[in-house]
Coordinates of C-alpha atoms and ligand atoms in Angstrom, one line a residue:
X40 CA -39.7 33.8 -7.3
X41 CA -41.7 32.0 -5.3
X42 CA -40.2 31.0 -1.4
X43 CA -42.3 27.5 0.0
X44 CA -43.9 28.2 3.4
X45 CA -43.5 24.5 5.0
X46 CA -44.5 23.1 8.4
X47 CA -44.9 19.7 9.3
X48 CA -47.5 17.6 11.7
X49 CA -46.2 14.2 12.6
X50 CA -48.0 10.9 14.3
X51 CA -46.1 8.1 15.9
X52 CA -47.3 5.2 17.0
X53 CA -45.2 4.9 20.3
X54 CA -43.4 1.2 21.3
X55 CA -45.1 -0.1 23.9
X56 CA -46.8 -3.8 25.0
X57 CA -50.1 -2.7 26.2
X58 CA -52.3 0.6 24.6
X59 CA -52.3 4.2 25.8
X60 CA -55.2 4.0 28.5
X61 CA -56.1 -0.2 28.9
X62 CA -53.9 -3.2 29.0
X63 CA -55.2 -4.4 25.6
X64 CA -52.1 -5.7 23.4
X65 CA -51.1 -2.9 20.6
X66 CA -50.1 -6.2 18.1
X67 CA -52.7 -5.3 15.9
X68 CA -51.0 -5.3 12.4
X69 CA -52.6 -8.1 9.9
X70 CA -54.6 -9.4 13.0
X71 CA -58.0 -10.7 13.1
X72 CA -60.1 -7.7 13.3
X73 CA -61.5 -6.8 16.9
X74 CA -59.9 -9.3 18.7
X75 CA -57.7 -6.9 21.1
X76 CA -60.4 -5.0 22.8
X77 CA -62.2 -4.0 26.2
X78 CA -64.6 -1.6 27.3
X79 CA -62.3 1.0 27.7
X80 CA -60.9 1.3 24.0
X81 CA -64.2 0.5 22.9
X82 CA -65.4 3.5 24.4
X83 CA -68.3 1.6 26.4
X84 CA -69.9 4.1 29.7
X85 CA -68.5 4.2 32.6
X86 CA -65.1 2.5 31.3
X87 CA -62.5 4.5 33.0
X88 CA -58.7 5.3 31.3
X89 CA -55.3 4.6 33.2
X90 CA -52.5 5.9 31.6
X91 CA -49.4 4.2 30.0
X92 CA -46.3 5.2 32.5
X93 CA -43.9 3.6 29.5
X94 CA -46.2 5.6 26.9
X95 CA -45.4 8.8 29.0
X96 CA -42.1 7.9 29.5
X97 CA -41.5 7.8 25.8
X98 CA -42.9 11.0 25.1
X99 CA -40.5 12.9 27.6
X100 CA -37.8 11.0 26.4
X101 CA -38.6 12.5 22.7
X102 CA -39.7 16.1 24.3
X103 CA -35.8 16.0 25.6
X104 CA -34.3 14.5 22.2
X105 CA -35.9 17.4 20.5
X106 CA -34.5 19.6 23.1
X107 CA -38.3 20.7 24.4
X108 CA -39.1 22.4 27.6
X109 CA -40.8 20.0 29.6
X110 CA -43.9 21.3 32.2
X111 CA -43.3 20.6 35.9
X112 CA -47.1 19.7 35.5
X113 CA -49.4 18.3 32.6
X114 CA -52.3 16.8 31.7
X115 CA -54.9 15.4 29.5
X116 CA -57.8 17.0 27.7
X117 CA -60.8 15.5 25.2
X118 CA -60.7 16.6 22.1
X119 CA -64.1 16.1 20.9
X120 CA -65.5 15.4 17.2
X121 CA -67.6 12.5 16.1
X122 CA -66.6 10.1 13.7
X123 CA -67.0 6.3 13.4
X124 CA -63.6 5.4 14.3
X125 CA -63.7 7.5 17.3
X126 CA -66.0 5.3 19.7
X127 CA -65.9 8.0 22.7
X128 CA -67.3 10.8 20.7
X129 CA -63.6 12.4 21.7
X130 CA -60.0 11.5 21.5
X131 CA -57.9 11.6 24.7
X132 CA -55.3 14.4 23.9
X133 CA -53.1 16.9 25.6
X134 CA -54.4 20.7 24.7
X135 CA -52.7 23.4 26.3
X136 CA -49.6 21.8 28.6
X137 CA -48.0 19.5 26.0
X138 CA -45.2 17.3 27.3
X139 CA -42.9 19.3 25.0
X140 CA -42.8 23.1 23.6
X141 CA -40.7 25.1 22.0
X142 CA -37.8 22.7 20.9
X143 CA -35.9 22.1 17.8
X144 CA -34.2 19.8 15.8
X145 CA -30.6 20.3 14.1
X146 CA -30.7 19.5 10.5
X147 CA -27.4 19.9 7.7
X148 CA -27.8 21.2 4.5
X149 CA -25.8 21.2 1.9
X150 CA -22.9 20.7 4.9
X151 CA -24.6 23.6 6.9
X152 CA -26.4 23.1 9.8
X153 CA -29.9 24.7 10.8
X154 CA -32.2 24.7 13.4
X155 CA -36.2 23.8 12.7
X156 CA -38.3 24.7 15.5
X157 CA -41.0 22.5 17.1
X158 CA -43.7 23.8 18.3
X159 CA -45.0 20.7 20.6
X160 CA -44.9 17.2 21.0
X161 CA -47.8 15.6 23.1
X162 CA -49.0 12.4 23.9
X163 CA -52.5 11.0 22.7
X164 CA -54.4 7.5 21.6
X165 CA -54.6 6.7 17.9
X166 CA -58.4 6.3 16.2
X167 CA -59.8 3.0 15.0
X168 CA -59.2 1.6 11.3
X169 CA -62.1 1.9 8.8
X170 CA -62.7 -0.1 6.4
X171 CA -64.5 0.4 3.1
X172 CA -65.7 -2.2 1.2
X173 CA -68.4 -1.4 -1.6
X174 CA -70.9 0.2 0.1
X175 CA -70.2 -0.6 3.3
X176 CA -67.9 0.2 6.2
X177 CA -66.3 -2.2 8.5
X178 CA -64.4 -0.5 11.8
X179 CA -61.9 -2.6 13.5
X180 CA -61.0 -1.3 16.9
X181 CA -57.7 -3.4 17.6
X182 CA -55.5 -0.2 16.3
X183 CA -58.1 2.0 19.1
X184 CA -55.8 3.5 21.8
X185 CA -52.7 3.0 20.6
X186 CA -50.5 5.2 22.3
X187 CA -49.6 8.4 19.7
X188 CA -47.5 10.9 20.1
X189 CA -48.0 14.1 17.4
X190 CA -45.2 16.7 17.3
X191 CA -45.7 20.1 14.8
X192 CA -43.2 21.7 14.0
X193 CA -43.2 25.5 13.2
X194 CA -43.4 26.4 9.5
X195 CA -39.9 26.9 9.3
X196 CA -38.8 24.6 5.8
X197 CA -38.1 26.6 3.0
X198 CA -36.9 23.9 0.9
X199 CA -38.0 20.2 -0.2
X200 CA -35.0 19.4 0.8
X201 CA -35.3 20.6 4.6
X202 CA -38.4 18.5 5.0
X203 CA -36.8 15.4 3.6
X204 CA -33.4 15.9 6.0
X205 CA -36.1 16.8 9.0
X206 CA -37.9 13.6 8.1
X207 CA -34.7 11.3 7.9
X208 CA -33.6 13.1 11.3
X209 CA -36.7 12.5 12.6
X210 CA -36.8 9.0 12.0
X211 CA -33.5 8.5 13.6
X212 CA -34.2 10.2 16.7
X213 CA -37.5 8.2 17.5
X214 CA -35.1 4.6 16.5
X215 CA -31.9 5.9 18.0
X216 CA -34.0 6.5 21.4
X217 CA -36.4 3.6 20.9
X218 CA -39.7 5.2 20.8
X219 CA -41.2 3.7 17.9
X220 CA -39.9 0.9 15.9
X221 CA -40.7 3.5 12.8
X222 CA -41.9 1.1 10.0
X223 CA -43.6 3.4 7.7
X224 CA -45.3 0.6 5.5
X225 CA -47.4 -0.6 8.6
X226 CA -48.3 3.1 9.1
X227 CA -46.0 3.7 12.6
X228 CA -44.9 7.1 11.3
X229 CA -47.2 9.4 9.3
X230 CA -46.8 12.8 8.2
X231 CA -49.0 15.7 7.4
X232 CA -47.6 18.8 5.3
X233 CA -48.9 22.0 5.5
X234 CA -47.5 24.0 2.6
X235 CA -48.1 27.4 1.1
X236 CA -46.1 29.2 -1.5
X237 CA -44.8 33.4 -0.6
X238 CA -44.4 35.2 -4.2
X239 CA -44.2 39.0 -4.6
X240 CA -47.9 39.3 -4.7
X241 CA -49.1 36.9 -2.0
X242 CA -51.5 38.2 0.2
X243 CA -49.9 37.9 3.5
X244 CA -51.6 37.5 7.0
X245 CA -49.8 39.6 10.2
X246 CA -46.8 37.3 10.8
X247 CA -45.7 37.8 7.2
X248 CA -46.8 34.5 5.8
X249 CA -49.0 33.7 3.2
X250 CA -53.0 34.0 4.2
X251 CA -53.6 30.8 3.2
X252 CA -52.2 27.0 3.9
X253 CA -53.0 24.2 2.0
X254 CA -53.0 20.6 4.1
X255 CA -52.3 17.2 2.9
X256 CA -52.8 14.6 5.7
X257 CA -51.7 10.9 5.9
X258 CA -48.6 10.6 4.2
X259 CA -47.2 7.2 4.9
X260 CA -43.5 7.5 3.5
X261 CA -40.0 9.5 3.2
X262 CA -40.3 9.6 -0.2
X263 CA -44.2 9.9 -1.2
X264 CA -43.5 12.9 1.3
X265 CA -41.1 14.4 -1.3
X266 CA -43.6 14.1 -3.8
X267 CA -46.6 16.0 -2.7
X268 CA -44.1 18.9 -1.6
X269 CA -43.1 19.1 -5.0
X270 CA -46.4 19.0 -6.7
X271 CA -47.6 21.1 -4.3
X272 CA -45.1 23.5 -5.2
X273 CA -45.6 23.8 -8.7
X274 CA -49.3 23.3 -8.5
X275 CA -49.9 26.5 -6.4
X276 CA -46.8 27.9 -8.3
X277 CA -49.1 27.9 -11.4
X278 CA -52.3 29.0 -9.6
X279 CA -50.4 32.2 -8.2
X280 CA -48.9 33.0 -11.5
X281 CA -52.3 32.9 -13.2
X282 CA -53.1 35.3 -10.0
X283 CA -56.0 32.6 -9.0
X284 CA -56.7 33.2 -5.2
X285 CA -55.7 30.0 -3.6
X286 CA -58.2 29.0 -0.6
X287 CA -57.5 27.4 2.5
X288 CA -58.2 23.3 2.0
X289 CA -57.4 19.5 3.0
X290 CA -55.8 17.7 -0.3
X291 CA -56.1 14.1 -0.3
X292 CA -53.3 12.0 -1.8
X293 CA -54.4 10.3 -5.3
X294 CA -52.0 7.6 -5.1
X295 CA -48.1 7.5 -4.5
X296 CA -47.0 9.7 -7.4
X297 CA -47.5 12.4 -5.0
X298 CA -50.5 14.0 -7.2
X299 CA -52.9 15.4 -4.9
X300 CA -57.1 16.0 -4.8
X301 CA -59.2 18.6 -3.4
X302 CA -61.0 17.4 0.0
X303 CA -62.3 20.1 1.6
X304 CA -62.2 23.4 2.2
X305 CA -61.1 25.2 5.5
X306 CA -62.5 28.5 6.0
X307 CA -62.0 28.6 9.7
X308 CA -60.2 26.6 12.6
X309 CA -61.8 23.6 13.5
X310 CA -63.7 23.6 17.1
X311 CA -62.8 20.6 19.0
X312 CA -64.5 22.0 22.2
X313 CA -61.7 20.9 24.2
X314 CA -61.3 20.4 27.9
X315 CA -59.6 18.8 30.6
X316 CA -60.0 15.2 31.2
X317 CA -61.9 14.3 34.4
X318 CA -61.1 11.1 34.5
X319 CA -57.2 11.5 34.3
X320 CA -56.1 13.9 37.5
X321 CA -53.5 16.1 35.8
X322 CA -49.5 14.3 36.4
X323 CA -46.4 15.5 37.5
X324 CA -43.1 15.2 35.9
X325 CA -40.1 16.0 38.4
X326 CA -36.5 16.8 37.7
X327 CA -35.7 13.5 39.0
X328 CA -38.2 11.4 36.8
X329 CA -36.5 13.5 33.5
X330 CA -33.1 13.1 34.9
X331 CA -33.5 9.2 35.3
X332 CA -34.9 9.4 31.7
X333 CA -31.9 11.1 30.3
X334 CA -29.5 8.7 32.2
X335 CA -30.8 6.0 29.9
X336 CA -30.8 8.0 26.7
X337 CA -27.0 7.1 24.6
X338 CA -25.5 9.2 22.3
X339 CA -28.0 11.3 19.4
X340 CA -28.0 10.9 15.6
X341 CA -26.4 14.7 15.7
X342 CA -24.0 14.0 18.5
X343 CA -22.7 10.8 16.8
X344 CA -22.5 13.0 13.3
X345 CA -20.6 15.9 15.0
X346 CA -18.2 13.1 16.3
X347 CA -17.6 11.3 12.8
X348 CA -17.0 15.1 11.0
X349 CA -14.4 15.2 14.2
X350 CA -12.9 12.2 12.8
X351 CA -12.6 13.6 9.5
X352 CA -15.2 11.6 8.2
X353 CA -17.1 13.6 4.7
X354 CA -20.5 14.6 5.8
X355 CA -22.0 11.9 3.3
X356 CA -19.7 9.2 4.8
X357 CA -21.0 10.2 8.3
X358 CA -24.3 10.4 6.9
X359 CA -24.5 6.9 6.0
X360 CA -22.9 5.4 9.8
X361 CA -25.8 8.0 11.4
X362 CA -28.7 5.9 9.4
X363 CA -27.1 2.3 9.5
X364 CA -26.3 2.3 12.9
X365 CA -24.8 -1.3 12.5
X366 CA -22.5 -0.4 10.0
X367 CA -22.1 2.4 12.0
X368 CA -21.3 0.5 15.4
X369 CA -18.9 -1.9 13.3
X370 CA -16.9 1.1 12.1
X371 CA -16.2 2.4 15.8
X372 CA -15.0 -1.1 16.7
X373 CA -12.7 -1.2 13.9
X374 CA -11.3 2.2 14.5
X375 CA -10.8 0.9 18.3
X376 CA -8.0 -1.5 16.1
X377 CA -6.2 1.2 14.5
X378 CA -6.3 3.5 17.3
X379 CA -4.4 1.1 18.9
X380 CA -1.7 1.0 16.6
X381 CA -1.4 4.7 16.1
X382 CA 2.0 4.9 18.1
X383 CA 3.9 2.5 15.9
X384 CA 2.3 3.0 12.4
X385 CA 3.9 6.1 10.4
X386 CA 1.2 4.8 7.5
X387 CA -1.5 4.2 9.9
X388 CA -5.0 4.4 8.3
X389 CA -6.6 7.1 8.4
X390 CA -10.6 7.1 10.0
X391 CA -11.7 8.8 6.4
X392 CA -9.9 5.9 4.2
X393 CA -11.3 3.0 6.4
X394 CA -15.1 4.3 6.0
X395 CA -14.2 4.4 2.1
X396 CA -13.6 0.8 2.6
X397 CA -17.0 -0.5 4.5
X398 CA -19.4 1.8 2.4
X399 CA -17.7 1.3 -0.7
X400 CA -15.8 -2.4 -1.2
X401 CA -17.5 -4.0 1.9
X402 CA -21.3 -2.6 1.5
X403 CA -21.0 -3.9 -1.8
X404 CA -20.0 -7.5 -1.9
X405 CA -22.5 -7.9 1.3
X406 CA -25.1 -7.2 -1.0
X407 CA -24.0 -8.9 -3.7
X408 CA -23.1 -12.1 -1.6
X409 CA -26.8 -12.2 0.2
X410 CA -24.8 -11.7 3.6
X411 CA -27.8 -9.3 4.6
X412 CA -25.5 -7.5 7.6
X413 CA -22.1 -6.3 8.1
X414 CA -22.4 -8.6 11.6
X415 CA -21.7 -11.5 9.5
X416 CA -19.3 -11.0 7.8
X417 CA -16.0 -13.7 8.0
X418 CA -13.7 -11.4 9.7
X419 CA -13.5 -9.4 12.3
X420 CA -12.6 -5.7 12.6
X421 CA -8.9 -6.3 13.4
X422 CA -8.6 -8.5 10.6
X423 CA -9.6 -6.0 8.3
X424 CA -6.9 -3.4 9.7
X425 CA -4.6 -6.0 9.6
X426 CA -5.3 -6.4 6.1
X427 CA -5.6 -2.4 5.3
X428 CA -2.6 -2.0 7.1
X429 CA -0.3 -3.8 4.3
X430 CA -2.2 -2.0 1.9
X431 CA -1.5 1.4 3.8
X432 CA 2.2 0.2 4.6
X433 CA 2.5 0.0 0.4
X434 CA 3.0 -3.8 -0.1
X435 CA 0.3 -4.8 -1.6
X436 CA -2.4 -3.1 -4.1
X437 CA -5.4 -1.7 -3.7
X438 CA -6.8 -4.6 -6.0
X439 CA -4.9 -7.2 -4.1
X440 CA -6.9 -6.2 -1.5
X441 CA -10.5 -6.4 -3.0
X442 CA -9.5 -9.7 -4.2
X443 CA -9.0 -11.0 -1.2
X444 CA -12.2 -9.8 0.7
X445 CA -14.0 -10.8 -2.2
X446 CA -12.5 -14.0 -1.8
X447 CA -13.0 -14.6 2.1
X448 CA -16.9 -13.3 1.9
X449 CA -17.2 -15.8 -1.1
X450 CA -16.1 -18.1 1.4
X451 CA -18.8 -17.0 3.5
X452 CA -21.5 -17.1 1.2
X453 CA -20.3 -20.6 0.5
X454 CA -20.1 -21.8 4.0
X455 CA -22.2 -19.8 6.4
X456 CA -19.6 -21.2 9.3
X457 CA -16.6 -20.0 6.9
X458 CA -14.3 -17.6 9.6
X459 CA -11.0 -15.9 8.2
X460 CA -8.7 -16.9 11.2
X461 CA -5.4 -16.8 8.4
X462 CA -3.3 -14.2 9.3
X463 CA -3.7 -11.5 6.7
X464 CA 0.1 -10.8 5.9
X465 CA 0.3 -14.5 5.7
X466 CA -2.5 -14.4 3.4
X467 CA -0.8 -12.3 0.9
X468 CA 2.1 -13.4 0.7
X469 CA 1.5 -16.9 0.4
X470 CA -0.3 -16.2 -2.5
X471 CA 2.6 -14.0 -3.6
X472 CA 0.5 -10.8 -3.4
X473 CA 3.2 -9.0 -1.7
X474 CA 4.7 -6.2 -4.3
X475 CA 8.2 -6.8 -4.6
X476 CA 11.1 -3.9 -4.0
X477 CA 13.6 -6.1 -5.6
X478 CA 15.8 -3.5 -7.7
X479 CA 16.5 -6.3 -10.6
X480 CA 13.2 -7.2 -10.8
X481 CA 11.8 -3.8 -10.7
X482 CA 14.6 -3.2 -13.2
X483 CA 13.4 -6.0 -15.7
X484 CA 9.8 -5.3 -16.0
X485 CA 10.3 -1.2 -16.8
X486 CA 12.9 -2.7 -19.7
X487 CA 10.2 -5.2 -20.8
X488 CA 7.8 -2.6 -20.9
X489 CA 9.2 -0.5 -23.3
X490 CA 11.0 -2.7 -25.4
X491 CA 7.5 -4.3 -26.0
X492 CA 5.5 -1.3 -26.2
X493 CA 7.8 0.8 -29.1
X494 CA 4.7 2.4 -30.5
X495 CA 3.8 4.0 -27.6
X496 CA 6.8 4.6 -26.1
X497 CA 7.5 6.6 -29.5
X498 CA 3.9 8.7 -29.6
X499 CA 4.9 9.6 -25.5
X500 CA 5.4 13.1 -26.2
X501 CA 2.1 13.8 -28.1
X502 CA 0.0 11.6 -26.0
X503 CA 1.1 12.2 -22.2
X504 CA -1.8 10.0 -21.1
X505 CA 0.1 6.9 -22.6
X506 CA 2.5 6.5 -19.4
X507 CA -1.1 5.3 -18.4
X508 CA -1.3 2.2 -20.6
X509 CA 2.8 1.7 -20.0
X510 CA 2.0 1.2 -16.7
X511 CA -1.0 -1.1 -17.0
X512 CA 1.2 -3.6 -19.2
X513 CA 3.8 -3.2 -16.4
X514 CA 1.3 -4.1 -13.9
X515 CA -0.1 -7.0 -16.1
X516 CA 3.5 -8.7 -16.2
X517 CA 4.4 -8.3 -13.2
X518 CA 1.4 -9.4 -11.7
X519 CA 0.6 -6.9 -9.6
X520 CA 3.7 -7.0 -7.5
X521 CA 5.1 -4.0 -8.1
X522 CA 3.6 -0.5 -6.5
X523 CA 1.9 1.5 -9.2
X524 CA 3.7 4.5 -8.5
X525 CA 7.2 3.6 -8.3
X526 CA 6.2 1.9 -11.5
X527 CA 5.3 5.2 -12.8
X528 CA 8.4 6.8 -11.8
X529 CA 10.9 4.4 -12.5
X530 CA 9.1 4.1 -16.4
X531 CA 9.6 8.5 -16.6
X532 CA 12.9 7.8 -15.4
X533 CA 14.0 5.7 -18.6
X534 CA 12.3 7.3 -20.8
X535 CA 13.3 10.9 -19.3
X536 CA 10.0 12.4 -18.8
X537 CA 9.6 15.0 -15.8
Ligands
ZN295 ZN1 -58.7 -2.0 25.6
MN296 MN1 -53.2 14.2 16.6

């Protein structure tokens, strides 16, 4: 048995107009090259940084999300190394007062909930893009100081699984609280994984862990993320079985299967030679600046989680109104509508039943109508518990009622100025939807059924799943208007079956 040894290293590219140190514009993506520049992100002498106050405001809004402690005081350091994308010869970082330590962030698994740890989250610039084309490399400096923020976490995941809920969560937070718009595919969020594997015959260093940690940087997505854990996994898996020593090294992805190639090997810590920043006096953060922050932050992915399980909600249901915060938003409203109701209704509708409806019935035919989001749909919220309600109250059938929303967002799709302003009780029972309770009707249709259905009325006994099809036929003549169940039980009735 082998137990994966997983921390995580992640880079954001913070929301802001202007980059981390200059007033440059930070629109850089499928720009022309080297067009948002200056001497300062250039790296030119005697160019001298000012920081971003929205950049830093970002970054203790995050340190709080991810329930960080926060210095009264930090500041900026270099971190120095030379490469070509790096015009300064260092990167402006933060070094030993991050913005955030020692936080954590609440993932579920499985329905439980766990805690990972996060070691720091600080604020820095991002590097320039190379660009390598045959022999040559071009370097375009419009992506130089961006404004960054890195947060590592400890190596707390012991599962694929926890890195992919961490990574959703993550996500989440940094949309929920507006820090980066996130969009993986233009390279916003990237991760790095650090991974070993613990077996019974690991060499181990003095915190327990494995001596060794292999690191695969630049992962640009949720799922290629997965991929390389997994092969990770079984690739080292098979190295320590064999008893092969595995070194310390820097993988490179080989494309997005997740199949990874050695780099480089690490046989100590980098020396980055850093120190303080003398061009950036170090900055204070008061209790008032992180209180005014916090008065601005709304509820969190986990708080509005905690409040849908409240509701009733199934973890997966809640999962889905956490990540589509639209859908998410149009639930709440709509609940607003029953809520109101709650005093009168006996059959009200349950918070659990109307989420069944908008992920399953609703979700569905707005993808398969192009209506592209749950904001445009024909009706509003009360409409729709006007409509449930009947349902609820046992008048009309489930399918009645996926007719008719399949109906009004055909409408829709039809007509984009298409509204459903008919009353939905209206609705139904001018299109004689409404299930009748008529005692001679009901009456009628269970004779019909089994005086047409002799075979299977006779085979009842030896094939109790045939009330099934009695019922269908029952439905079928009657058109629907009868409720399934006292269908059922008036059909036992005559033919005397419990
Ligand atoms: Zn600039
Ligand atoms: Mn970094």
């Amino acid at each position: 048995m082998y137990k994966p040894v997983i921390g995580l290293e992640i880079h954001v590219q913070v929301k802001t107009k202007s980059k981390m140190f200059c007033k440059c514009s930070t629109d850089y993506f499928e720009k022309k090259p080297n067009i948002n520049v200056c001497p300062v992100c250039l790296g030119l002498p005697g160019a001298l940084p000012i920081p971003n106050k929205l950049a830093l405001e970002k970054t203790i809004k995050l340190a709080i999300a991810l329930n960080c402690e926060i210095p009264e005081i930090s500041k900026f350091d270099r971190k120095n190394y030379f490469y070509p994308d790096l015009p300064k010869g260092y990167q402006i970082s933060q070094y030993d007062i991050p913005i955030g330590q020692n936080g954590f962030v609440e993932i579920e698994i499985n329905g439980d909930s766990r805690r990972v740890r996060i070691q720091r989250v600080h604020i820095e610039e991002d590097t320039a893009k190379s660009i390598h084309i045959n022999e040559s490399s071009l370097i375009d400096y419009n992506k130089s100081g961006i404004p960054l923020i890195e947060i590592v976490t400890y190596p707390d995941f012991e599962s694929v699984d926890e890195v992919i809920a961490f990574a959703k969560r993550l996500k989440q937070i940094l949309k929920y609280n507006d820090i980066s718009d996130t969009e993986m595919q233009k390279g916003q969020l990237r991760f790095e994984l650090n991974i070993s594997l613990l077996g019974e015959n690991t060499i181990v260093n003095d915190k327990g862990l494995p001596n060794y940690k292999v690191e695969v940087k630049n992962i640009g997505s949720i799922s290629v993320l997965e991929k390389v854990a997994n092969f990770e996994i079984q690739r080292q898996k098979h190295l320590q079985e064999k008893n092969i020593k595995i070194k310390s090294e820097t993988r490179g992805l080989k494309d997005m299967s997740g199949e990874t190639v050695f780099q480089r090997y690490k046989e100590e810590a980098e020396d980055y030679r850093y120190f303080p920043e003398p061009d950036i006096p170090p900055f204070s953060i008061t209790k008032e600046w992180i209180l005014q922050i916090k008065s601005t932050m709304a509820e969190q992915p986990v708080e509005r989680k905690h409040r849908y399980l409240k509701l009733g909600l199934e973890g997966e249901q809640a999962d889905v109104f956490v990540d589509d915060t639209e859908k998410g938003d149009w639930f709440d409203s709509a609940l607003k509508n029953i809520q109101q109701d709650l005093k009168q209704q006996s059959n009200f509708i349950q918070p659990k039943e109307l989420a069944k409806w908008i992920i399953g019935e609703i979700s569905g035919l707005i993808e398969k109508k192009s209506i592209n989001t749950i904001n445009n749909l024909p009706f509003s919220q009360k409409w729709l518990i006007d409509l449930l309600q009947i349902y609820y109250d046992k008048k009309i059938t489930g399918n009645v009622v996926k007719k008719i929303l399949e109906e009004e967002i055909n409408q829709k799709s039809k007509n984009w100025d298409y509204k459903s302003t008919k009353d939905p009780f209206k609705l139904v029972s001018e299109r004689g939807y409404l299930q009748i309770e008529d005692e001679n009707f009901i009456r009628e249709t269970v004779d019909k059924v089994i005086n047409e259905n002799k075979k299977i009325v006779q085979d009842i006994n030896k094939n109790p799943n045939a009330i099934k099809s009695l019922i269908g036929y029952g439905m079928k003549i009657s058109q629907g208007k009868i409720n399934p169940k006292i269908l059922e039980s008036e059909i036992k009735k005559s033919l005397k079956i419990e």
